[in-house]
mmCIF file with all atom_site columns, C-alpha atoms in Angstrom:
data_model
loop_
_atom_site.group_PDB
_atom_site.id
_atom_site.type_symbol
_atom_site.label_atom_id
_atom_site.label_alt_id
_atom_site.label_comp_id
_atom_site.label_asym_id
_atom_site.label_entity_id
_atom_site.label_seq_id
_atom_site.pdbx_PDB_ins_code
_atom_site.Cartn_x
_atom_site.Cartn_y
_atom_site.Cartn_z
_atom_site.occupancy
_atom_site.B_iso_or_equiv
_atom_site.pdbx_formal_charge
_atom_site.auth_seq_id
_atom_site.auth_comp_id
_atom_site.auth_asym_id
_atom_site.auth_atom_id
_atom_site.pdbx_PDB_model_num
ATOM 1  C CA . MET J 1 1  ? 4.179   4.387  2.391  1.00 0.00 ? 433 MET J CA 1
ATOM 2  C CA . ALA J 1 2  ? 3.413   7.767  0.845  1.00 0.00 ? 434 ALA J CA 1
ATOM 3  C CA . ASP J 1 3  ? 1.027   6.410  -1.737 1.00 0.00 ? 435 ASP J CA 1
ATOM 4  C CA . ASP J 1 4  ? -0.781  4.509  0.766  1.00 0.00 ? 436 ASP J CA 1
ATOM 5  C CA . THR J 1 5  ? -1.043  7.542  3.079  1.00 0.00 ? 437 THR J CA 1
ATOM 6  C CA . PHE J 1 6  ? -2.173  9.749  0.276  1.00 0.00 ? 438 PHE J CA 1
ATOM 7  C CA . THR J 1 7  ? -4.890  7.301  -0.708 1.00 0.00 ? 439 THR J CA 1
ATOM 8  C CA . TRP J 1 8  ? -5.861  7.142  2.855  1.00 0.00 ? 440 TRP J CA 1
ATOM 9  C CA . VAL J 1 9  ? -5.943  11.057 3.152  1.00 0.00 ? 441 VAL J CA 1
ATOM 10 C CA . CYS J 1 10 ? -7.835  11.389 -0.012 1.00 0.00 ? 442 CYS J CA 1
ATOM 11 C CA . ALA J 1 11 ? -10.401 9.065  1.232  1.00 0.00 ? 443 ALA J CA 1
ATOM 12 C CA . ARG J 1 12 ? -10.881 10.696 4.485  1.00 0.00 ? 444 ARG J CA 1
ATOM 13 C CA . PHE J 1 13 ? -11.208 14.152 3.053  1.00 0.00 ? 445 PHE J CA 1
ATOM 14 C CA . ALA J 1 14 ? -13.549 12.810 0.497  1.00 0.00 ? 446 ALA J CA 1
ATOM 15 C CA . GLU J 1 15 ? -15.779 11.687 3.156  1.00 0.00 ? 447 GLU J CA 1
ATOM 16 C CA . VAL J 1 16 ? -15.378 14.766 5.390  1.00 0.00 ? 448 VAL J CA 1
ATOM 17 C CA . LEU J 1 17 ? -15.927 17.334 2.539  1.00 0.00 ? 449 LEU J CA 1
ATOM 18 C CA . GLU J 1 18 ? -18.348 15.033 0.376  1.00 0.00 ? 450 GLU J CA 1
ATOM 19 C CA . ILE J 1 19 ? -16.132 15.458 -2.756 1.00 0.00 ? 451 ILE J CA 1
ATOM 20 C CA . ASP J 1 20 ? -14.748 13.127 -5.225 1.00 0.00 ? 452 ASP J CA 1
ATOM 21 C CA . PRO J 1 21 ? -11.291 11.678 -3.999 1.00 0.00 ? 453 PRO J CA 1
ATOM 22 C CA . ALA J 1 22 ? -9.991  12.059 -7.564 1.00 0.00 ? 454 ALA J CA 1
ATOM 23 C CA . GLU J 1 23 ? -10.368 15.790 -7.247 1.00 0.00 ? 455 GLU J CA 1
ATOM 24 C CA . ILE J 1 24 ? -7.472  15.692 -4.586 1.00 0.00 ? 456 ILE J CA 1
ATOM 25 C CA . THR J 1 25 ? -3.919  15.905 -5.552 1.00 0.00 ? 457 THR J CA 1
ATOM 26 C CA . MET J 1 26 ? -0.673  16.138 -3.437 1.00 0.00 ? 458 MET J CA 1
ATOM 27 C CA . GLN J 1 27 ? -0.493  19.731 -4.388 1.00 0.00 ? 459 GLN J CA 1
ATOM 28 C CA . SER J 1 28 ? -4.154  20.505 -3.324 1.00 0.00 ? 460 SER J CA 1
ATOM 29 C CA . ARG J 1 29 ? -4.331  23.250 -0.913 1.00 0.00 ? 461 ARG J CA 1
ATOM 30 C CA . PHE J 1 30 ? -6.806  22.615 2.101  1.00 0.00 ? 462 PHE J CA 1
ATOM 31 C CA . ALA J 1 31 ? -8.461  26.244 2.027  1.00 0.00 ? 463 ALA J CA 1
ATOM 32 C CA . ASP J 1 32 ? -7.995  27.344 -1.653 1.00 0.00 ? 464 ASP J CA 1
ATOM 33 C CA . ASP J 1 33 ? -8.591  23.999 -3.682 1.00 0.00 ? 465 ASP J CA 1
ATOM 34 C CA . LEU J 1 34 ? -10.636 21.877 -1.223 1.00 0.00 ? 466 LEU J CA 1
ATOM 35 C CA . ASP J 1 35 ? -12.596 24.534 0.642  1.00 0.00 ? 467 ASP J CA 1
ATOM 36 C CA . ALA J 1 36 ? -11.558 22.753 3.759  1.00 0.00 ? 468 ALA J CA 1
ATOM 37 C CA . ASP J 1 37 ? -11.099 24.543 7.118  1.00 0.00 ? 469 ASP J CA 1
ATOM 38 C CA . SER J 1 38 ? -9.095  23.839 10.266 1.00 0.00 ? 470 SER J CA 1
ATOM 39 C CA . ILE J 1 39 ? -11.894 21.747 11.611 1.00 0.00 ? 471 ILE J CA 1
ATOM 40 C CA . ASP J 1 40 ? -12.020 19.572 8.669  1.00 0.00 ? 472 ASP J CA 1
ATOM 41 C CA . LEU J 1 41 ? -8.255  19.012 8.957  1.00 0.00 ? 473 LEU J CA 1
ATOM 42 C CA . ILE J 1 42 ? -8.397  18.252 12.571 1.00 0.00 ? 474 ILE J CA 1
ATOM 43 C CA . GLU J 1 43 ? -11.124 15.782 11.944 1.00 0.00 ? 475 GLU J CA 1
ATOM 44 C CA . VAL J 1 44 ? -9.020  13.806 9.503  1.00 0.00 ? 476 VAL J CA 1
ATOM 45 C CA . VAL J 1 45 ? -5.792  14.123 11.816 1.00 0.00 ? 477 VAL J CA 1
ATOM 46 C CA . ASN J 1 46 ? -7.844  12.767 14.594 1.00 0.00 ? 478 ASN J CA 1
ATOM 47 C CA . LYS J 1 47 ? -8.948  9.723  12.439 1.00 0.00 ? 479 LYS J CA 1
ATOM 48 C CA . ALA J 1 48 ? -5.182  9.296  11.527 1.00 0.00 ? 480 ALA J CA 1
ATOM 49 C CA . GLU J 1 49 ? -4.237  9.418  15.230 1.00 0.00 ? 481 GLU J CA 1
ATOM 50 C CA . ALA J 1 50 ? -6.898  6.774  16.080 1.00 0.00 ? 482 ALA J CA 1
ATOM 51 C CA . GLU J 1 51 ? -6.072  4.503  13.249 1.00 0.00 ? 483 GLU J CA 1
ATOM 52 C CA . ARG J 1 52 ? -2.273  4.700  13.307 1.00 0.00 ? 484 ARG J CA 1
ATOM 53 C CA . GLY J 1 53 ? -1.684  4.951  17.051 1.00 0.00 ? 485 GLY J CA 1
ATOM 54 C CA . ILE J 1 54 ? 0.185   8.285  16.507 1.00 0.00 ? 486 ILE J CA 1
ATOM 55 C CA . THR J 1 55 ? -0.124  11.785 18.112 1.00 0.00 ? 487 THR J CA 1
ATOM 56 C CA . ILE J 1 56 ? 0.178   15.071 16.241 1.00 0.00 ? 488 ILE J CA 1
ATOM 57 C CA . GLU J 1 57 ? 0.384   18.220 18.238 1.00 0.00 ? 489 GLU J CA 1
ATOM 58 C CA . GLU J 1 58 ? -1.974  20.871 17.031 1.00 0.00 ? 490 GLU J CA 1
ATOM 59 C CA . GLU J 1 59 ? 0.599   23.300 16.649 1.00 0.00 ? 491 GLU J CA 1
ATOM 60 C CA . HIS J 1 60 ? 2.163   21.113 13.973 1.00 0.00 ? 492 HIS J CA 1
ATOM 61 C CA . LEU J 1 61 ? -0.993  21.750 11.877 1.00 0.00 ? 493 LEU J CA 1
ATOM 62 C CA . TYR J 1 62 ? -0.818  25.453 11.873 1.00 0.00 ? 494 TYR J CA 1
ATOM 63 C CA . ASP J 1 63 ? 1.633   25.519 8.783  1.00 0.00 ? 495 ASP J CA 1
ATOM 64 C CA . ILE J 1 64 ? 0.203   22.710 6.858  1.00 0.00 ? 496 ILE J CA 1
ATOM 65 C CA . GLU J 1 65 ? -1.371  24.081 3.547  1.00 0.00 ? 497 GLU J CA 1
ATOM 66 C CA . THR J 1 66 ? -1.442  21.122 1.260  1.00 0.00 ? 498 THR J CA 1
ATOM 67 C CA . VAL J 1 67 ? -2.294  17.401 1.075  1.00 0.00 ? 499 VAL J CA 1
ATOM 68 C CA . GLY J 1 68 ? 1.309   16.495 0.471  1.00 0.00 ? 500 GLY J CA 1
ATOM 69 C CA . GLU J 1 69 ? 2.430   18.327 3.589  1.00 0.00 ? 501 GLU J CA 1
ATOM 70 C CA . LEU J 1 70 ? -0.136  16.332 5.602  1.00 0.00 ? 502 LEU J CA 1
ATOM 71 C CA . VAL J 1 71 ? 0.870   13.044 4.031  1.00 0.00 ? 503 VAL J CA 1
ATOM 72 C CA . ALA J 1 72 ? 4.633   13.757 4.834  1.00 0.00 ? 504 ALA J CA 1
ATOM 73 C CA . LEU J 1 73 ? 3.710   14.675 8.391  1.00 0.00 ? 505 LEU J CA 1
ATOM 74 C CA . LEU J 1 74 ? 1.596   11.422 8.853  1.00 0.00 ? 506 LEU J CA 1
ATOM 75 C CA . ASP J 1 75 ? 4.311   9.259  7.338  1.00 0.00 ? 507 ASP J CA 1
ATOM 76 C CA . GLU J 1 76 ? 6.902   10.963 9.569  1.00 0.00 ? 508 GLU J CA 1
ATOM 77 C CA . ARG J 1 77 ? 4.803   10.275 12.737 1.00 0.00 ? 509 ARG J CA 1
ATOM 78 C CA . THR J 1 78 ? 3.972   6.747  11.828 1.00 0.00 ? 510 THR J CA 1
ATOM 79 C CA . ALA J 1 79 ? 7.541   5.882  11.073 1.00 0.00 ? 511 ALA J CA 1
ATOM 80 C CA . SER J 1 80 ? 8.804   7.337  14.247 1.00 0.00 ? 512 SER J CA 1
ATOM 81 C CA . SER J 1 81 ? 6.192   5.658  16.305 1.00 0.00 ? 513 SER J CA 1
ATOM 82 C CA . ALA J 1 82 ? 7.016   2.324  14.769 1.00 0.00 ? 514 ALA J CA 1
ATOM 83 C CA . GLY J 1 83 ? 10.725  2.716  15.521 1.00 0.00 ? 515 GLY J CA 1
#
C-alpha cells in the first residue's frame, strides 16, 4: 500500500506546489526540500481525508517533516479505518 500512497502523495504535492512529481522522494523534507508550508501539507491531508474516508487530527501533522512520514501516517489511518 505504501507505494500507492507514495504515488498519490507525490501527485498531490506536485499539483499543490506546481513541481515535477519525480522531484519528490520518501526522504524529501516538506520545508527544506519542497519549499512546502503547513498550509500545503494541510491541503494534501484534506484531500486524503476526503478521498480515503479517514480523519487525521491536526496535532498529528506537527511532527511530520518528510514525505515518508506522511505516507506512513496515511497508510496507518487508512488501514485502521478499513478494519
